[in-house]
Coordinates of C-alpha atoms and ligand atoms in Angstrom, one line a residue:
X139 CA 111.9 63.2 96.4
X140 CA 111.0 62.3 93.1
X141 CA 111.5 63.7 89.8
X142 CA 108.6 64.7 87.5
X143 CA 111.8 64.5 84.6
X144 CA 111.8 61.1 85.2
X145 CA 108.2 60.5 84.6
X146 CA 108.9 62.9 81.6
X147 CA 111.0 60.3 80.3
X148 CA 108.6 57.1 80.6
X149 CA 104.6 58.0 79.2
X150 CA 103.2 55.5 80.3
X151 CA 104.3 55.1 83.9
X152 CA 103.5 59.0 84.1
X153 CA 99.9 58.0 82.9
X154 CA 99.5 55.0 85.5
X155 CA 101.1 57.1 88.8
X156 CA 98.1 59.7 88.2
X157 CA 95.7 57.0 87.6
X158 CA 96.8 55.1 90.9
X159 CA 98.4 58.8 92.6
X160 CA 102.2 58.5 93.5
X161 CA 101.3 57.1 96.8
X162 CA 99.7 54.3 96.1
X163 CA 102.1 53.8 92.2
X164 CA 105.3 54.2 94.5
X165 CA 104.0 52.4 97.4
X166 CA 105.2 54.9 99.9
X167 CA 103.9 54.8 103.5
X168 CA 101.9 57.3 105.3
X169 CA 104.3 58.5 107.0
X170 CA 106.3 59.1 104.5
X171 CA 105.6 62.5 102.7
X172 CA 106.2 62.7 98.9
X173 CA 108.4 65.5 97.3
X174 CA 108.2 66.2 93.8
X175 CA 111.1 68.0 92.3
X176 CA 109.5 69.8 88.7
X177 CA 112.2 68.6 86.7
X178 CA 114.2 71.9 86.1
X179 CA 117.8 70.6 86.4
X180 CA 116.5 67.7 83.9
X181 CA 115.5 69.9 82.0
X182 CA 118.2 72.1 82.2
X183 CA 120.9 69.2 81.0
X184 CA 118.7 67.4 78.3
X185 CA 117.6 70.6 76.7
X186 CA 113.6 70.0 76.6
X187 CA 111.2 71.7 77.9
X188 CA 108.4 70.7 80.5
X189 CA 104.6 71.7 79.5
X190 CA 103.0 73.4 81.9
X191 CA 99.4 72.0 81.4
X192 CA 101.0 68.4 81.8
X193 CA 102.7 69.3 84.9
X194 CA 100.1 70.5 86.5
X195 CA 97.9 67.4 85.5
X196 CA 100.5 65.3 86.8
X197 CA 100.5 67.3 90.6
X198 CA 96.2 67.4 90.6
X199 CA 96.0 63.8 89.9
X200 CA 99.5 62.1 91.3
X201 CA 98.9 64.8 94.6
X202 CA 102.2 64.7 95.7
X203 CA 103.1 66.1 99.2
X204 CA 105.0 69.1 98.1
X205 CA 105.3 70.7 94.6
X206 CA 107.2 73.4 93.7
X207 CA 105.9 75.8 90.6
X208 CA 106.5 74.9 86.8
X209 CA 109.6 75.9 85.6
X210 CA 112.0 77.6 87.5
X211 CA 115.0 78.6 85.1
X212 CA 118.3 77.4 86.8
X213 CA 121.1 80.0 86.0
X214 CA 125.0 78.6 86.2
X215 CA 127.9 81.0 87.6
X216 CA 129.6 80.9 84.1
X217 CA 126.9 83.1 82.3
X218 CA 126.6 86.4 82.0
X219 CA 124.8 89.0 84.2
X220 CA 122.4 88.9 81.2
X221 CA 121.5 85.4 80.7
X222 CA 121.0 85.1 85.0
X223 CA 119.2 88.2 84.1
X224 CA 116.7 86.0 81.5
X225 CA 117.0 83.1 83.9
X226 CA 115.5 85.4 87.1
X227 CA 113.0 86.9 84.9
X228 CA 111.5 83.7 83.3
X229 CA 112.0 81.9 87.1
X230 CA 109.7 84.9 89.0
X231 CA 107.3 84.9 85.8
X232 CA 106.9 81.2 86.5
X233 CA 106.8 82.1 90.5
X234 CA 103.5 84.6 90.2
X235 CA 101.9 81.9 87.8
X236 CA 101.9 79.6 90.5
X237 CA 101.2 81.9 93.7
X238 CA 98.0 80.2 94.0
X239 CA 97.0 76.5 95.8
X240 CA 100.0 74.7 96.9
X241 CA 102.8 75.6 94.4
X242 CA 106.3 76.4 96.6
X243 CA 107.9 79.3 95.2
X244 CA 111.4 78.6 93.6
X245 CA 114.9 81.2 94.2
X246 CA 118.2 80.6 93.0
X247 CA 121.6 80.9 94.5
X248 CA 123.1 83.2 92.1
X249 CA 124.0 87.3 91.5
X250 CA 120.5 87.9 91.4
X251 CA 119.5 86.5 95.1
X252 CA 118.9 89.6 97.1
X253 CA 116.5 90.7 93.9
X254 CA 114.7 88.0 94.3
X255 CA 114.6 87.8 98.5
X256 CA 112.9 91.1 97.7
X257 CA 110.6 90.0 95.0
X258 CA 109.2 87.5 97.1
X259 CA 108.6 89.5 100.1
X260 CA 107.2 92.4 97.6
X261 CA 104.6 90.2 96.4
X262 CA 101.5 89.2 99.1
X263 CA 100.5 85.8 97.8
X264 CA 104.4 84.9 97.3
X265 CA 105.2 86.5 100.5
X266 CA 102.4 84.1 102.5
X267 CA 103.4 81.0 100.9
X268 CA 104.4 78.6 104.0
X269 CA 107.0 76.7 101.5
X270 CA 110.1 78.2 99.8
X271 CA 112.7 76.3 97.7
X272 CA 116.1 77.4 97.0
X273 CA 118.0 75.8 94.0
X274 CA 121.3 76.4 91.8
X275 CA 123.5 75.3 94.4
X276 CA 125.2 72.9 93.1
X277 CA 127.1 74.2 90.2
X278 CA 128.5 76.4 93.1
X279 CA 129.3 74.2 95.2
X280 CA 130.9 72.2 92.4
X281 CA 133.4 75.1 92.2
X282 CA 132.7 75.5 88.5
X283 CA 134.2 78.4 86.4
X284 CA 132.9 81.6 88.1
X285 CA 131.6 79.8 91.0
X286 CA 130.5 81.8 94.5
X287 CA 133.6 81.7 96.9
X288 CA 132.3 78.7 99.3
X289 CA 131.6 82.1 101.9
X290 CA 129.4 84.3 99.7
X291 CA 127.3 80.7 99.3
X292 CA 127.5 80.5 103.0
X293 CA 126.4 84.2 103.6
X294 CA 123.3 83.6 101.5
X295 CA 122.1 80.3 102.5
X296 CA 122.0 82.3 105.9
X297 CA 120.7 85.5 104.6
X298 CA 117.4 83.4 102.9
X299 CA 117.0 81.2 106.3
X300 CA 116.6 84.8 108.2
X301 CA 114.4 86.6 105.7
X302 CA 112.2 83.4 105.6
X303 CA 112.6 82.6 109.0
X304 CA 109.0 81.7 109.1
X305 CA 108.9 79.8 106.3
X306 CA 109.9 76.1 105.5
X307 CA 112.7 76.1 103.1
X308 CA 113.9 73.4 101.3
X309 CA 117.3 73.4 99.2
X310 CA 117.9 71.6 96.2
X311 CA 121.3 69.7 95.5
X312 CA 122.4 69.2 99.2
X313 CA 122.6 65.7 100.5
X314 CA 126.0 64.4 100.6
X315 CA 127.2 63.2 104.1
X316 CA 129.1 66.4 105.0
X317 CA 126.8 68.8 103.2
X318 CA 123.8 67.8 105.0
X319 CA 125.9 68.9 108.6
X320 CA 125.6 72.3 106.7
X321 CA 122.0 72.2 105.5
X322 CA 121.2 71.2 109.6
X323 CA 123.3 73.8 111.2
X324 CA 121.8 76.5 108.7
X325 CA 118.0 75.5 109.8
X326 CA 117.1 74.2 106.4
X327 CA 113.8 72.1 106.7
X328 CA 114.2 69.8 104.1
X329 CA 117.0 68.5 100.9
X330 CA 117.4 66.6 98.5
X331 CA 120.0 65.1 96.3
X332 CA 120.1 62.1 94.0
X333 CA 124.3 61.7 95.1
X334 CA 122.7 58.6 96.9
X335 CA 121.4 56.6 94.0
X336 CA 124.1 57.8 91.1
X337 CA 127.0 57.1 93.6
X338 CA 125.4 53.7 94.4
X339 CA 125.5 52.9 90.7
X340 CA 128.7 54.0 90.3
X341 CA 130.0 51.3 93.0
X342 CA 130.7 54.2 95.7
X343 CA 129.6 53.6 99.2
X344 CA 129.0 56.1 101.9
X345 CA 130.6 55.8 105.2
X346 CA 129.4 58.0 108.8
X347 CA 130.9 61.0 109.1
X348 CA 133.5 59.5 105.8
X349 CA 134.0 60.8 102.2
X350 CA 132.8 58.1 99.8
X351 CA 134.8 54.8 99.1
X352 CA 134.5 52.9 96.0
X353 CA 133.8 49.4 97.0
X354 CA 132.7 48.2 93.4
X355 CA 134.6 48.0 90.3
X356 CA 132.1 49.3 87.7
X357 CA 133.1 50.3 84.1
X358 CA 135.1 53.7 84.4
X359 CA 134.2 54.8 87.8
X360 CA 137.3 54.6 90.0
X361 CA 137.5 56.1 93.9
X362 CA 139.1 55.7 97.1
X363 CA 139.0 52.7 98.1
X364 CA 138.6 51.9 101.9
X365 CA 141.1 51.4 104.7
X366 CA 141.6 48.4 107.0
X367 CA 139.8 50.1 109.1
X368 CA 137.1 51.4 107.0
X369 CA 136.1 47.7 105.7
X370 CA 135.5 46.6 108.9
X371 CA 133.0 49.8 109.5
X372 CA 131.7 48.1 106.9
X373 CA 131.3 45.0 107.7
X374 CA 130.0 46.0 110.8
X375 CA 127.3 47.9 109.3
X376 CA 123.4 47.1 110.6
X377 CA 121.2 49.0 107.8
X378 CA 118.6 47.2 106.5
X379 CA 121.0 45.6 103.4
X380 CA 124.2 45.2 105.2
X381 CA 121.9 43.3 107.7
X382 CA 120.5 41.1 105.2
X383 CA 123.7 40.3 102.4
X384 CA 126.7 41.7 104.4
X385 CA 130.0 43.2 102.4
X386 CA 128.9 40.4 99.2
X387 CA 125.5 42.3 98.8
X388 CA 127.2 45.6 98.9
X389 CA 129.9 45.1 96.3
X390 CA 127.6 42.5 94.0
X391 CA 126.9 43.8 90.4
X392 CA 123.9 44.3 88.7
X393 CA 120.7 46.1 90.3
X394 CA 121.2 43.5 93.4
X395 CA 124.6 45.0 93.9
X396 CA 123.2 48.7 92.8
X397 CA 119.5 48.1 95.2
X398 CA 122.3 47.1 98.1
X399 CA 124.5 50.4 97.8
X400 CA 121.4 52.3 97.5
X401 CA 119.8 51.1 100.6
X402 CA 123.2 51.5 102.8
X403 CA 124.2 55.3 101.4
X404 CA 120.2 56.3 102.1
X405 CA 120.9 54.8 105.2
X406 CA 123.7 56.4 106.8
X407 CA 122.3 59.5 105.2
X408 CA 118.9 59.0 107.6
X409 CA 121.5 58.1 110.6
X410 CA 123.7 61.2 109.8
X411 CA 120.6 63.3 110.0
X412 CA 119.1 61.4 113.7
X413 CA 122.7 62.4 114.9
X414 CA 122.4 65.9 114.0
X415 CA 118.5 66.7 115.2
X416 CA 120.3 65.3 118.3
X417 CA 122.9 66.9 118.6
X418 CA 121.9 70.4 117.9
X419 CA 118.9 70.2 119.5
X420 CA 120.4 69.3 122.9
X421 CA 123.2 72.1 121.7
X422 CA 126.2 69.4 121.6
X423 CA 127.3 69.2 118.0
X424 CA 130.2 72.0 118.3
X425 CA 131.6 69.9 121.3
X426 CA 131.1 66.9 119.3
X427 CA 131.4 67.0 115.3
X428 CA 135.5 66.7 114.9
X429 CA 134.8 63.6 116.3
X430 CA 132.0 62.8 113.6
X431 CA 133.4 63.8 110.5
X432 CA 136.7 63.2 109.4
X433 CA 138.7 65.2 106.6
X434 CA 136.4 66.1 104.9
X435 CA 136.5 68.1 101.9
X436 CA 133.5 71.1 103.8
X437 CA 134.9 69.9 107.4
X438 CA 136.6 74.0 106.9
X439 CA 132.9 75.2 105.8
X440 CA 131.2 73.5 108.7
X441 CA 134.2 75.7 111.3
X442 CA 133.1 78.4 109.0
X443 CA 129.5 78.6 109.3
X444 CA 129.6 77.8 112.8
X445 CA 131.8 81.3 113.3
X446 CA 129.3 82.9 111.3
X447 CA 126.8 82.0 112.5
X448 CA 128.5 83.0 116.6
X449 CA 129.4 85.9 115.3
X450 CA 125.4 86.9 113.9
X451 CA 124.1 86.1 117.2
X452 CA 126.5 88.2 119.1
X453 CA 125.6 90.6 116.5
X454 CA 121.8 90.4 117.6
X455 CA 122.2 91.2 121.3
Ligands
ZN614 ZN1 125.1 49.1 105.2

């Protein structure tokens, strides 16, 4: 996934990536497909705005994988059933704009969900879109002021993966270790999160089935930092930069140090994720993830949506 409020940021590197498309400007393999998020949560915190026409110049010519429409407004839990109000209107305005070529349609967690569940099915290009994206998660899950309870999220991550059961749906904001053991469990086809690279900077490291343990001491950050037993997981560990600098290359400084953490959190990520198509598809993760994760802080949503979810297909007999 890559951020189109990045390129925002930098002119010129925007104007070389649609001269040479993101493929080739990134040097991404084939078999890698490119995500592009539109830059609404940039957006969102720097206060700009995005320009359509550019946008849209910046898909035709870069040609990324998958696009979602220009500019879904992301509404937060603090405001007011009027501002989510403004926020739902501008985002389904911005939706029918883009109901034609590729453009994935964008819905956000928020009071205003089952509005827009019906929106999308109301509406015949909308409804035979093969892509959906779902977004304002994260301010949610972040328990800020107002937040969803953890089990109203829960209910309607499940209630959009039913009513576009035939649809691939991709969530914005999930990508942590534990939180993509959700996103698999609900069906969710694809996520994304930047946690990876930000906690890498920060000197954080990502352990299987672990919280994260600060490995680095960088400026103001400060985190757990690993057990005995922990450092020698570490040590231990086989990804492609733990394979080549060992525990020095993970707690260097600088972007060695930073390119290092990066690598190893994506990493485990990618292993968490060949664990879970494994286990669910051969229908052994409820036997088996106590074992993976330890305390976690959504181990009791995992237990959760795994009830729910029981208790739904009981329901559908
Ligand atoms: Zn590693």
């Amino acid at each position: 996934m890559i951020s189109y409020g990045e390129f925002h940021q930098m002119p010129a590197r925007m104007e070389k990536a649609k001269e040479m498309g993101l493929r080739k400007y990134l040097g991404v393999p084939r078999h890698i497909s490119i995500y592009l998020d539109n830059g609404a949560f940039y957006f969102l915190r720097a206060g700009g705005q995005g320009e359509r026409k550019a946008y849209q110049e910046f898909v035709e010519k870069g040609r990324p994988d998958w696009y979602p429409m220009a500019f879904d407004v992301i509404p937060t839990p603090q405001m007011s059933n009027k501002k989510q109000r403004a926020c739902y209107d501008a985002t389904m305005e911005a939706n029918h704009a883009y109901r034609h070529d590729g453009y994935v349609p964008v819905i956000h967690i928020c009071r205003l969900l089952e509005e827009y569940v019906r929106a999308v099915l109301q509406s015949p290009k909308l409804a035979a879109k093969e892509r959906i994206a779902l977004g304002g998660i994260v301010p949610n899950l972040l328990r800020s002021p107002k937040a969803l309870s953890y089990e109203t999220v829960l209910e309607n991550l499940l209630h959009v993966r039913e009513m576009f059961s035939d649809k691939d749906l991709h969530v914005f904001g999930i990508g942590g270790t534990a939180t993509i053991h959700l996103a698999a469990i609900l069906g969710i086809d694809s996520a994304d999160s930047s946690g990876w690279r930000n906690r890498a900077a920060r000197g954080i490291v990502q352990l299987p089935g672990s919280g994260d343990r600060m490995i680095a001491s960088l400026g103001k950050w400060r985190g757990r930092i690993p057990s005995k037993e922990e450092w020698s997981k570490l040590r231990k560990c086989r990804c492609p930069a733990c394979a080549t600098s060992g525990l020095r290359g993970l707690r260097a400084g600088g972007l060695k140090g930073f390119c290092n953490r990066a690598t190893h959190n994506l990493s485990i990520l990618l292993d968490e994720a060949v664990w879970l198509d494994k286990h669910l598809k051969a229908e052994t993760y409820a036997r088996n993830y106590r074992r993976r994760l330890d305390n976690s802080t959504y181990f009791p949503l995992i237990i959760r949506l795994l009830e729910m979810k029981n208790h739904r297909v009981v329901q559908s007999i």
